[in-house]
Tab-separated table of C-alpha atoms and ligand atoms in Angstrom:
chain	number	residue	atom	x	y	z
A	5	MET	CA	-1.952	-17.427	20.822
A	6	THR	CA	1.597	-16.224	20.894
A	7	ASP	CA	3.619	-16.413	24.065
A	8	THR	CA	3.979	-12.729	24.860
A	9	PRO	CA	6.473	-11.156	27.189
A	10	ASN	CA	4.338	-8.631	28.962
A	11	GLU	CA	6.941	-5.948	29.342
A	12	CYS	CA	9.893	-4.664	27.353
A	13	LEU	CA	12.145	-1.649	27.723
A	14	ILE	CA	13.874	-0.107	24.706
A	15	ARG	CA	16.786	1.700	26.330
A	16	HIS	CA	18.812	4.678	25.027
A	17	ALA	CA	16.778	5.014	21.833
A	18	THR	CA	16.847	7.997	19.506
A	19	VAL	CA	13.103	8.549	19.253
A	20	TYR	CA	11.474	9.847	16.075
A	21	ASP	CA	7.944	10.341	17.359
A	22	GLY	CA	6.341	10.735	13.921
A	23	SER	CA	5.587	14.443	14.262
A	24	GLY	CA	8.366	15.438	11.872
A	25	CYS	CA	10.166	17.233	14.708
A	26	ALA	CA	13.775	16.588	15.707
A	27	PRO	CA	14.432	13.287	17.533
A	28	TYR	CA	15.187	12.986	21.241
A	29	ALA	CA	16.882	10.412	23.472
A	30	ALA	CA	14.644	8.279	25.689
A	31	ASP	CA	13.818	4.882	27.119
A	32	VAL	CA	10.512	3.523	25.863
A	33	LEU	CA	8.592	1.103	28.048
A	34	CYS	CA	6.044	-1.231	26.420
A	35	ARG	CA	3.502	-3.170	28.439
A	36	GLY	CA	0.379	-5.109	27.516
A	37	GLY	CA	0.623	-4.214	23.835
A	38	LEU	CA	0.848	-0.485	24.467
A	39	ILE	CA	3.550	2.119	24.885
A	40	ALA	CA	3.325	2.470	28.658
A	41	ALA	CA	5.799	5.283	29.258
A	42	ILE	CA	8.525	7.392	27.687
A	43	LEU	CA	11.300	7.886	30.224
A	44	PRO	CA	14.573	9.798	30.484
A	45	PRO	CA	17.370	7.821	28.819
A	46	GLY	CA	18.908	5.173	31.059
A	47	SER	CA	16.229	5.466	33.755
A	48	GLY	CA	13.840	2.633	32.895
A	49	HIS	CA	13.711	-0.940	34.164
A	50	ALA	CA	11.874	-4.002	32.857
A	51	ALA	CA	12.117	-7.770	32.696
A	52	GLN	CA	13.352	-7.567	29.102
A	53	VAL	CA	15.676	-4.784	27.973
A	54	ILE	CA	16.808	-4.004	24.429
A	55	ASP	CA	19.830	-1.738	24.062
A	56	ALA	CA	18.969	0.790	21.355
A	57	SER	CA	22.173	2.828	21.497
A	58	GLY	CA	22.884	4.386	18.104
A	59	LEU	CA	19.572	3.219	16.665
A	60	ALA	CA	16.470	5.137	15.587
A	61	LEU	CA	13.128	4.209	17.142
A	62	SER	CA	9.971	4.971	15.215
A	63	ALA	CA	6.389	3.824	15.193
A	64	GLY	CA	6.095	0.837	12.876
A	65	PHE	CA	5.642	1.910	9.290
A	66	ILE	CA	2.175	1.865	7.767
A	67	ASP	CA	2.104	0.597	4.190
A	68	VAL	CA	-0.941	2.515	2.988
A	69	HIS	CA	-1.018	0.956	-0.448
A	70	THR	CA	-0.992	-2.826	-0.590
A	71	HIS	CA	-2.550	-5.783	-2.324
A	72	ASP	CA	-1.920	-8.076	0.646
A	73	ASP	CA	-5.581	-9.168	1.037
A	74	ARG	CA	-4.738	-12.835	0.534
A	75	GLN	CA	-1.062	-12.724	1.488
A	76	VAL	CA	-1.854	-12.066	5.162
A	77	MET	CA	-3.569	-15.462	5.211
A	78	ILE	CA	-1.402	-17.684	3.003
A	79	ALA	CA	1.933	-16.288	4.230
A	80	PRO	CA	1.075	-14.792	7.618
A	81	ASP	CA	4.726	-14.277	8.565
A	82	MET	CA	4.578	-11.341	6.113
A	83	GLN	CA	8.345	-11.340	5.786
A	84	ALA	CA	8.479	-8.885	2.877
A	85	LYS	CA	6.755	-6.258	5.019
A	86	LEU	CA	8.031	-7.011	8.507
A	87	SER	CA	11.627	-6.985	7.239
A	88	GLN	CA	11.066	-3.366	6.133
A	89	GLY	CA	9.749	-2.285	9.529
A	90	VAL	CA	6.127	-2.279	8.355
A	91	THR	CA	3.644	-3.149	11.117
A	92	THR	CA	0.345	-2.308	9.373
A	93	VAL	CA	-0.783	-2.808	5.782
A	94	ILE	CA	-3.855	-1.272	4.122
A	95	THR	CA	-5.420	-3.855	1.814
A	96	GLY	CA	-8.013	-3.549	-0.939
A	97	ASN	CA	-6.492	-0.704	-2.941
A	98	CYS	CA	-7.122	0.201	-6.607
A	99	GLY	CA	-10.722	-1.085	-6.532
A	100	ILE	CA	-9.449	-4.643	-5.937
A	101	SER	CA	-10.510	-6.375	-2.713
A	102	LEU	CA	-10.912	-10.042	-1.906
A	103	ALA	CA	-14.255	-9.357	-0.189
A	104	PRO	CA	-17.154	-9.222	-0.449
A	105	TRP	CA	-17.598	-11.946	-3.089
A	106	VAL	CA	-20.979	-13.506	-3.807
A	107	ALA	CA	-20.470	-13.995	-7.565
A	108	ASP	CA	-20.117	-17.478	-9.030
A	109	THR	CA	-17.451	-16.495	-11.517
A	110	ALA	CA	-13.702	-16.360	-11.961
A	111	PRO	CA	-12.208	-12.970	-11.045
A	112	PRO	CA	-11.340	-11.060	-14.239
A	113	ALA	CA	-8.219	-8.846	-14.550
A	114	PRO	CA	-7.212	-6.926	-12.493
A	115	LEU	CA	-8.902	-8.875	-9.683
A	116	ASN	CA	-6.733	-11.856	-10.645
A	117	LEU	CA	-3.720	-9.927	-9.303
A	118	ILE	CA	-4.575	-11.152	-5.812
A	119	GLY	CA	-6.152	-14.550	-6.401
A	120	GLY	CA	-8.129	-17.010	-8.483
A	121	GLN	CA	-11.715	-18.179	-8.171
A	122	ASP	CA	-10.959	-20.422	-5.202
A	123	ASP	CA	-9.495	-17.473	-3.315
A	124	TYR	CA	-12.509	-15.212	-3.772
A	125	ARG	CA	-14.641	-17.022	-1.219
A	126	TYR	CA	-15.615	-14.521	1.462
A	127	PRO	CA	-19.265	-13.531	1.032
A	128	SER	CA	-18.861	-10.594	3.387
A	129	VAL	CA	-16.131	-8.306	4.649
A	130	GLN	CA	-16.951	-9.619	8.117
A	131	ALA	CA	-16.179	-13.185	6.961
A	132	TYR	CA	-12.928	-11.995	5.386
A	133	MET	CA	-11.890	-10.197	8.580
A	134	GLU	CA	-12.610	-13.273	10.681
A	135	ALA	CA	-10.476	-15.410	8.353
A	136	ALA	CA	-7.649	-12.861	8.430
A	137	ASP	CA	-7.682	-12.714	12.224
A	138	ALA	CA	-7.784	-16.517	12.408
A	139	ALA	CA	-4.610	-16.683	10.287
A	140	GLN	CA	-2.793	-14.573	12.923
A	141	PRO	CA	-0.745	-12.440	10.517
A	142	ALA	CA	2.469	-10.893	11.785
A	143	VAL	CA	1.303	-7.385	10.818
A	144	ASN	CA	-1.955	-5.505	11.342
A	145	LEU	CA	-4.258	-4.847	8.438
A	146	GLY	CA	-6.797	-2.180	7.635
A	147	VAL	CA	-9.314	-3.120	4.957
A	148	LEU	CA	-10.628	-1.149	1.983
A	149	ILE	CA	-13.523	-2.352	-0.162
A	150	GLY	CA	-12.917	-2.241	-3.916
A	151	HIS	CA	-15.186	-0.831	-6.593
A	152	SER	CA	-14.189	-3.464	-9.188
A	153	THR	CA	-14.980	-6.204	-6.682
A	154	LEU	CA	-18.407	-4.664	-6.043
A	155	ARG	CA	-19.037	-4.291	-9.782
A	156	VAL	CA	-18.219	-7.900	-10.646
A	157	ASN	CA	-20.631	-8.963	-7.914
A	158	ALA	CA	-23.497	-6.586	-8.627
A	159	VAL	CA	-23.306	-5.293	-12.215
A	160	ALA	CA	-24.561	-7.605	-14.985
A	161	ASP	CA	-22.295	-6.092	-17.652
A	162	THR	CA	-19.162	-4.497	-16.207
A	163	GLY	CA	-18.556	-2.913	-19.605
A	164	GLN	CA	-21.525	-0.616	-18.903
A	165	PRO	CA	-22.358	1.946	-16.231
A	166	ALA	CA	-24.278	0.391	-13.331
A	167	SER	CA	-28.063	0.726	-13.408
A	168	ALA	CA	-29.818	2.444	-10.517
A	169	ALA	CA	-30.732	-0.936	-9.055
A	170	GLU	CA	-27.151	-2.170	-9.397
A	171	VAL	CA	-25.841	0.931	-7.625
A	172	VAL	CA	-28.223	0.203	-4.752
A	173	GLN	CA	-26.943	-3.358	-4.598
A	174	MET	CA	-23.300	-2.192	-4.503
A	175	GLN	CA	-24.180	0.346	-1.809
A	176	ALA	CA	-25.694	-2.437	0.303
A	177	LEU	CA	-22.565	-4.609	-0.017
A	178	LEU	CA	-20.333	-1.635	0.764
A	179	SER	CA	-22.461	-0.544	3.711
A	180	GLU	CA	-22.317	-4.030	5.201
A	181	GLY	CA	-18.520	-4.010	4.886
A	182	MET	CA	-18.206	-0.566	6.413
A	183	ARG	CA	-20.334	-1.668	9.367
A	184	ALA	CA	-17.957	-4.612	9.806
A	185	GLY	CA	-15.112	-2.125	10.282
A	186	ALA	CA	-13.594	-1.430	6.866
A	187	LEU	CA	-11.638	1.823	6.620
A	188	GLY	CA	-13.101	2.943	3.317
A	189	PHE	CA	-13.809	2.506	-0.360
A	190	SER	CA	-11.273	2.225	-3.196
A	191	SER	CA	-11.674	2.547	-6.941
A	192	GLY	CA	-9.608	1.920	-10.060
A	193	LEU	CA	-11.383	3.641	-12.934
A	194	PHE	CA	-8.316	2.908	-15.058
A	195	TYR	CA	-9.208	-0.793	-15.162
A	196	PRO	CA	-11.618	-2.454	-17.635
A	197	THR	CA	-13.827	-3.748	-14.800
A	198	SER	CA	-14.570	-0.171	-13.744
A	199	SER	CA	-13.753	2.178	-16.607
A	200	ALA	CA	-17.374	2.278	-17.815
A	201	ALA	CA	-18.430	3.793	-14.505
A	202	GLY	CA	-19.118	7.499	-14.466
A	203	ASN	CA	-18.247	9.661	-11.496
A	204	ASP	CA	-21.917	9.658	-10.407
A	205	GLU	CA	-21.555	5.938	-9.679
A	206	VAL	CA	-18.360	6.545	-7.711
A	207	ILE	CA	-19.943	9.393	-5.745
A	208	ALA	CA	-22.943	7.230	-4.820
A	209	LEU	CA	-20.545	4.683	-3.317
A	210	ALA	CA	-18.120	7.180	-1.763
A	211	LYS	CA	-21.122	8.641	0.107
A	212	VAL	CA	-21.629	5.274	1.813
A	213	SER	CA	-18.002	5.305	2.963
A	214	ALA	CA	-18.415	8.919	4.104
A	215	ALA	CA	-21.528	8.056	6.131
A	216	HIS	CA	-19.396	5.639	8.142
A	217	GLY	CA	-16.462	8.022	8.534
A	218	GLY	CA	-14.387	6.197	5.897
A	219	VAL	CA	-12.007	7.358	3.171
A	220	TYR	CA	-11.952	7.153	-0.635
A	221	THR	CA	-8.760	5.978	-2.347
A	222	SER	CA	-8.456	6.270	-6.114
A	223	HIS	CA	-6.300	4.709	-8.778
A	224	ILE	CA	-7.345	7.452	-11.158
A	225	ARG	CA	-8.750	6.922	-14.647
A	226	ASP	CA	-5.659	8.133	-16.499
A	227	GLU	CA	-2.079	8.613	-15.276
A	228	TYR	CA	-0.872	9.487	-18.783
A	229	ASN	CA	-1.993	12.410	-20.975
A	230	GLY	CA	-5.279	12.811	-19.125
A	231	VAL	CA	-3.742	12.891	-15.659
A	232	VAL	CA	-4.955	16.363	-14.669
A	233	ASP	CA	-8.590	15.702	-15.612
A	234	ALA	CA	-8.424	12.349	-13.841
A	235	LEU	CA	-7.057	13.929	-10.644
A	236	HIS	CA	-9.901	16.431	-10.707
A	237	GLU	CA	-12.414	13.630	-11.245
A	238	ALA	CA	-11.210	11.788	-8.128
A	239	CYS	CA	-11.194	14.996	-6.100
A	240	ASP	CA	-14.674	15.905	-7.382
A	241	ALA	CA	-15.964	12.583	-6.068
A	242	GLY	CA	-14.389	13.153	-2.663
A	243	GLU	CA	-15.686	16.704	-2.461
A	244	ALA	CA	-19.215	15.698	-3.510
A	245	ALA	CA	-19.295	12.818	-1.032
A	246	GLY	CA	-17.572	14.831	1.682
A	247	LEU	CA	-14.677	12.591	2.664
A	248	GLN	CA	-10.899	12.216	2.640
A	249	VAL	CA	-9.476	11.426	-0.809
A	250	VAL	CA	-6.232	9.493	-1.294
A	251	LEU	CA	-4.748	9.632	-4.791
A	252	SER	CA	-3.023	6.284	-5.212
A	253	HIS	CA	0.559	5.764	-6.409
A	254	HIS	CA	0.697	9.231	-7.908
A	255	LYS	CA	2.792	9.460	-11.042
A	256	CYS	CA	3.247	11.199	-14.379
A	257	ALA	CA	3.330	8.221	-16.717
A	258	GLY	CA	4.704	7.982	-20.232
A	259	PRO	CA	7.426	10.114	-21.861
A	260	ALA	CA	4.879	12.692	-23.068
A	261	ASN	CA	4.058	13.480	-19.431
A	262	TRP	CA	7.499	13.414	-17.882
A	263	GLY	CA	8.201	16.642	-16.047
A	264	ARG	CA	4.543	17.370	-15.293
A	265	SER	CA	4.676	16.645	-11.534
A	266	GLY	CA	4.837	20.360	-10.714
A	267	GLU	CA	1.566	20.772	-12.569
A	268	THR	CA	-0.152	17.741	-11.003
A	269	LEU	CA	0.955	18.604	-7.473
A	270	ALA	CA	-0.346	22.138	-7.982
A	271	VAL	CA	-3.742	20.562	-8.699
A	272	VAL	CA	-3.558	18.664	-5.404
A	273	THR	CA	-2.545	21.818	-3.528
A	274	GLU	CA	-5.431	23.747	-5.061
A	275	ARG	CA	-7.957	21.021	-4.261
A	276	ARG	CA	-6.713	20.814	-0.694
A	277	HIS	CA	-8.064	24.327	-0.117
A	278	ARG	CA	-11.544	22.853	-0.592
A	279	HIS	CA	-11.442	19.395	1.031
A	280	PRO	CA	-8.947	16.825	2.387
A	281	VAL	CA	-6.738	15.251	-0.295
A	282	GLY	CA	-3.657	13.129	0.245
A	283	LEU	CA	-1.580	10.871	-1.945
A	284	ASP	CA	0.701	7.897	-1.781
A	285	ALA	CA	3.785	7.015	-3.803
A	286	TYR	CA	6.538	4.405	-4.029
A	287	PRO	CA	10.222	5.230	-4.628
A	288	TYR	CA	10.795	3.795	-8.121
A	289	THR	CA	10.462	4.939	-11.725
A	290	ALA	CA	8.614	1.766	-12.747
A	291	GLY	CA	5.039	0.759	-12.013
A	292	SER	CA	3.520	-2.717	-12.119
A	293	THR	CA	0.127	-4.221	-12.821
A	294	THR	CA	-1.476	-6.704	-15.177
A	295	LEU	CA	0.111	-7.069	-18.602
A	296	ASN	CA	-2.299	-5.670	-21.164
A	297	PRO	CA	-1.457	-5.316	-24.872
A	298	ASP	CA	-3.251	-1.953	-24.797
A	299	TYR	CA	-0.576	-0.656	-22.396
A	300	VAL	CA	2.272	-1.770	-24.695
A	301	ASP	CA	3.515	1.228	-26.677
A	302	GLY	CA	6.881	-0.057	-27.923
A	303	VAL	CA	8.556	2.974	-26.288
A	304	ILE	CA	8.938	2.218	-22.574
A	305	ASP	CA	10.621	-0.952	-21.326
A	306	ILE	CA	8.331	-3.615	-19.892
A	307	MET	CA	9.446	-6.566	-17.769
A	308	VAL	CA	7.193	-9.595	-17.411
A	309	SER	CA	6.389	-10.281	-13.739
A	310	TRP	CA	4.289	-13.451	-14.238
A	311	SER	CA	2.611	-15.364	-17.038
A	312	VAL	CA	0.254	-18.320	-16.807
A	313	PRO	CA	1.085	-19.907	-20.204
A	314	HIS	CA	4.768	-18.899	-20.130
A	315	PRO	CA	5.999	-18.824	-16.519
A	316	GLU	CA	9.561	-19.287	-17.788
A	317	HIS	CA	9.550	-15.696	-19.067
A	318	ALA	CA	8.916	-14.024	-15.687
A	319	GLY	CA	11.760	-11.572	-15.103
A	320	ARG	CA	12.518	-11.076	-18.803
A	321	TYR	CA	11.934	-7.959	-20.860
A	322	LEU	CA	8.992	-8.091	-23.234
A	323	LYS	CA	11.182	-6.812	-26.062
A	324	GLU	CA	13.558	-9.775	-25.742
A	325	ILE	CA	10.676	-12.214	-25.700
A	326	ALA	CA	9.141	-10.558	-28.766
A	327	ASP	CA	12.502	-10.723	-30.581
A	328	ASP	CA	12.872	-14.420	-29.715
A	329	TRP	CA	9.418	-15.107	-31.068
A	330	GLY	CA	9.828	-12.870	-34.132
A	331	VAL	CA	6.689	-10.858	-33.314
A	332	ASP	CA	6.004	-7.310	-32.130
A	333	GLN	CA	5.643	-6.536	-28.428
A	334	LYS	CA	1.860	-6.258	-28.520
A	335	GLU	CA	1.605	-9.743	-30.013
A	336	ALA	CA	4.107	-11.111	-27.494
A	337	ALA	CA	2.017	-9.594	-24.692
A	338	ARG	CA	-1.102	-11.264	-26.107
A	339	ARG	CA	0.598	-14.674	-26.091
A	340	LEU	CA	1.705	-14.247	-22.474
A	341	LEU	CA	-1.804	-13.548	-21.096
A	342	PRO	CA	-2.912	-13.766	-18.396
A	343	ALA	CA	0.225	-12.079	-17.164
A	344	GLY	CA	1.708	-9.208	-15.200
A	345	GLY	CA	4.119	-6.469	-16.226
A	346	ILE	CA	6.559	-3.953	-14.784
A	347	TYR	CA	6.374	-0.717	-16.765
A	348	PHE	CA	9.331	1.694	-16.750
A	349	GLN	CA	6.986	4.603	-17.271
A	350	MET	CA	8.205	7.425	-14.968
A	351	ARG	CA	11.114	9.860	-14.755
A	352	GLU	CA	13.357	10.288	-11.737
A	353	ASP	CA	12.756	14.012	-11.200
A	354	ASP	CA	8.991	13.468	-11.011
A	355	VAL	CA	9.399	10.597	-8.553
A	356	ARG	CA	11.539	12.787	-6.307
A	357	GLN	CA	9.231	15.768	-6.452
A	358	ILE	CA	6.195	13.607	-5.635
A	359	LEU	CA	7.956	11.819	-2.759
A	360	ALA	CA	9.059	15.147	-1.288
A	361	TYR	CA	5.602	16.739	-1.482
A	362	PRO	CA	4.479	17.245	2.142
A	363	HIS	CA	1.156	15.433	1.708
A	364	THR	CA	2.632	12.287	0.155
A	365	MET	CA	2.506	9.081	2.210
A	366	ILE	CA	4.684	6.087	1.420
A	367	GLY	CA	2.885	3.053	0.011
A	368	SER	CA	4.550	0.094	-1.677
A	369	ASP	CA	1.819	-1.089	-4.092
A	370	GLY	CA	3.722	-4.395	-3.862
A	371	LEU	CA	2.228	-7.410	-5.621
A	372	PRO	CA	2.972	-10.402	-3.378
A	373	HIS	CA	1.708	-13.143	-5.696
A	374	ASP	CA	3.853	-12.238	-8.715
A	375	ALA	CA	6.509	-14.802	-9.661
A	376	HIS	CA	9.055	-12.038	-10.300
A	377	PRO	CA	7.651	-9.049	-8.415
A	378	HIS	CA	8.550	-5.398	-8.729
A	379	PRO	CA	11.231	-4.753	-6.026
A	380	ARG	CA	8.897	-2.270	-4.291
A	381	LEU	CA	7.345	-5.295	-2.529
A	382	TRP	CA	10.498	-5.838	-0.449
A	383	GLY	CA	12.299	-2.509	-0.725
A	384	THR	CA	9.987	0.500	-0.549
A	385	PHE	CA	10.451	1.776	3.018
A	386	PRO	CA	14.208	1.154	3.396
A	387	ARG	CA	14.728	2.694	-0.051
A	388	VAL	CA	13.045	5.912	1.060
A	389	LEU	CA	15.112	5.943	4.274
A	390	GLY	CA	18.432	4.927	2.709
A	391	HIS	CA	18.525	5.949	-0.926
A	392	TYR	CA	16.331	9.039	-0.927
A	393	CYS	CA	16.763	10.354	2.616
A	394	ARG	CA	20.340	9.524	3.652
A	395	GLU	CA	22.113	9.307	0.277
A	396	HIS	CA	20.257	11.985	-1.681
A	397	GLY	CA	19.044	14.245	1.138
A	398	LEU	CA	15.573	14.527	-0.363
A	399	PHE	CA	14.227	15.216	3.141
A	400	HIS	CA	15.241	14.882	6.787
A	401	LEU	CA	14.844	11.515	8.476
A	402	SER	CA	12.123	12.893	10.742
A	403	GLU	CA	10.153	13.946	7.668
A	404	ALA	CA	10.647	10.568	5.951
A	405	ILE	CA	9.303	8.879	9.072
A	406	ARG	CA	6.317	11.241	9.275
A	407	LYS	CA	5.353	10.137	5.751
A	408	MET	CA	5.347	6.490	6.896
A	409	THR	CA	3.633	6.905	10.281
A	410	THR	CA	1.544	9.821	11.579
A	411	LEU	CA	0.496	11.150	8.186
A	412	SER	CA	-0.681	7.671	7.214
A	413	ALA	CA	-2.385	6.894	10.527
A	414	ASP	CA	-4.232	10.210	10.608
A	415	THR	CA	-5.350	9.944	6.977
A	416	PHE	CA	-6.872	6.491	7.511
A	417	GLY	CA	-8.308	7.199	10.971
A	418	LEU	CA	-5.891	5.002	12.952
A	419	ARG	CA	-5.649	7.337	15.918
A	420	ARG	CA	-3.652	5.082	18.223
A	421	ARG	CA	-1.091	4.031	15.604
A	422	GLY	CA	1.810	5.697	13.865
A	423	ARG	CA	3.209	7.610	16.839
A	424	VAL	CA	5.644	6.997	19.672
A	425	GLN	CA	3.469	8.250	22.492
A	426	ALA	CA	2.316	6.795	25.800
A	427	GLY	CA	-1.047	5.083	25.389
A	428	CYS	CA	-0.551	4.273	21.702
A	429	ALA	CA	-0.183	0.753	20.368
A	430	ALA	CA	3.349	-0.638	20.732
A	431	ASP	CA	3.894	-1.004	16.990
A	432	LEU	CA	7.572	-0.047	16.795
A	433	VAL	CA	10.646	-0.366	14.592
A	434	LEU	CA	14.239	0.048	15.666
A	435	PHE	CA	16.655	0.583	12.777
A	436	ASP	CA	20.145	1.833	12.002
A	437	PRO	CA	19.844	5.149	10.146
A	438	ALA	CA	23.468	4.854	8.995
A	439	THR	CA	23.009	1.552	7.190
A	440	VAL	CA	19.310	1.081	6.425
A	441	LYS	CA	19.056	0.210	2.761
A	442	ASP	CA	16.904	-1.695	0.291
A	443	ALA	CA	18.467	-4.806	-1.241
A	444	ALA	CA	15.714	-5.794	-3.686
A	445	THR	CA	16.441	-5.008	-7.343
A	446	PHE	CA	14.551	-5.464	-10.601
A	447	ALA	CA	16.851	-8.392	-11.436
A	448	ASP	CA	16.687	-9.936	-7.958
A	449	PRO	CA	13.548	-8.589	-6.268
A	450	LYS	CA	12.941	-10.909	-3.307
A	451	GLN	CA	15.651	-9.550	-1.011
A	452	ALA	CA	15.183	-8.451	2.587
A	453	ALA	CA	16.383	-4.952	3.417
A	454	LEU	CA	19.433	-4.173	5.540
A	455	GLY	CA	19.517	-2.182	8.757
A	456	ILE	CA	16.068	-3.018	10.166
A	457	VAL	CA	17.022	-4.476	13.549
A	458	HIS	CA	13.911	-4.972	15.722
A	459	VAL	CA	10.172	-4.774	15.105
A	460	TRP	CA	7.318	-5.027	17.604
A	461	VAL	CA	3.680	-5.463	16.636
A	462	ASN	CA	1.144	-4.798	19.394
A	463	GLY	CA	4.026	-5.085	21.842
A	464	VAL	CA	5.139	-8.498	20.590
A	465	HIS	CA	8.691	-8.921	19.349
A	466	ALA	CA	8.162	-9.950	15.727
A	467	LEU	CA	11.641	-9.271	14.287
A	468	ALA	CA	14.764	-9.566	16.454
A	469	ASN	CA	18.272	-8.743	15.190
A	470	GLY	CA	16.924	-8.760	11.648
A	471	ARG	CA	15.285	-12.197	11.898
A	472	LEU	CA	11.642	-13.190	12.185
A	473	THR	CA	10.904	-14.466	15.676
A	474	GLY	CA	7.876	-16.444	14.518
A	475	GLN	CA	5.610	-14.527	16.921
A	476	ARG	CA	2.660	-13.103	15.031
A	477	ALA	CA	0.521	-10.537	16.798
A	478	GLY	CA	-1.126	-8.557	14.011
A	479	ARG	CA	-4.878	-8.170	13.738
A	480	VAL	CA	-7.556	-6.489	11.703
A	481	LEU	CA	-7.815	-2.807	12.641
A	482	LYS	CA	-11.477	-1.866	12.583
A	483	ARG	CA	-12.528	1.689	11.963
A	484	ASP	CA	-14.603	2.344	15.059
A	485	GLN	CA	-12.247	0.594	17.446
A	486	GLU	CA	-9.257	2.476	16.119
A	487	ARG	CA	-11.028	5.776	15.991
A	488	PHE	CA	-12.828	6.003	19.292
A	489	SER	CA	-11.575	3.496	21.830
A	490	GLY	CA	-8.285	3.585	23.685
A	491	ALA	CA	-6.453	0.344	24.132
A	492	PRO	CA	-6.282	-2.325	21.438
A	493	ALA	CA	-7.917	-5.586	22.470
B	13	ZN	ZN1	-3.402	0.942	-8.608
């Protein structure tokens, strides 16, 4: 275990408590992994004192949309996240989770975004959680169970809707994972492993999550011309199953749909009158996923993020590669497979409107295994704080922080996280609001952000003066423990 100083005082901090209200000056005392007390500024005493003068103190950021299932184990220092002030990641989004896996087969796209056949080796969510805890990651993780993962394990032909017996088998796998402490169920009806599923199949599974008090997150079937119908489909499933819906990485994709965010957000607002709906978004006009020739339209720019047969082309534009090879972009994409792509598919005004929507949480959707990843992996949270909040005034800092902390914690049932409040977990970030800034770019994406000064995870000092301390105190956050009990273990 890590060598933990039991007590730490953060003195003269400007506290953003996550409520969205104006900040206040205070000393914050942490003890035994918890926030022990919030004291008048300058009044506290402790064995270790950090001077927070001029700095903002917030609950550690919760990255609600990640594909870090395997990353927490193979790179447990989690530098890309910790260096942004992130203290908890939600894994298993978009229908893609590393567990449970009982199939004797290689993971097809998009499951190959997070690992190969050797990596899919946890027969149960419980086994996955034990392995993640054993790796001692530097950040906490909450686990979602993916529909595509369930389908590859239980459905004979993933190009077809599941039979009644196959639905029962998926429900059993999902139920076992929910009992182990998963936070919910995710789907990605956009992807070939799941697109044959009708909403009845999704509802049957979402009901299992609902029975355990879990959520349903959805990478919807169509983010292009069919975006409104696809939003309704996801909301229909959540309403029928009776649980919280999270619309993943919301966007209006493709030039034909640019400018439609007012229309799509009106759908969300309307559906929220009937049942709980939230969404997450990242602060960029490009998305990223597997490279698929079907997604290549010759109109939007596409950058290659990885390629198995042609690793030398990671970081290059598909158009340049196609020109070099004397073929069209679809053919170039075919030759690069299996591969990943960064799609410049959104417009700035939509991104801003979606980020500013009051029910939007911040989620990176970062892809940690890509050779040349989208910069959202390293830059999402500081980019919201620096570029969109400070430089463009899209919202107040207290509102930006709410979107990264309390809104996220409450949506996923993490009651003792995401807030600076006595009795809550001491997951904290201290940063300079005047300088915080993302450094990762599309050309040079693996760059740590500036202005993130200190981070504590479960009271342990994980980042000090911008550098990793090597102390790793994250753990798997299980639904029941987070929801009903007080102190973290
Ligand atoms: Zn997705």
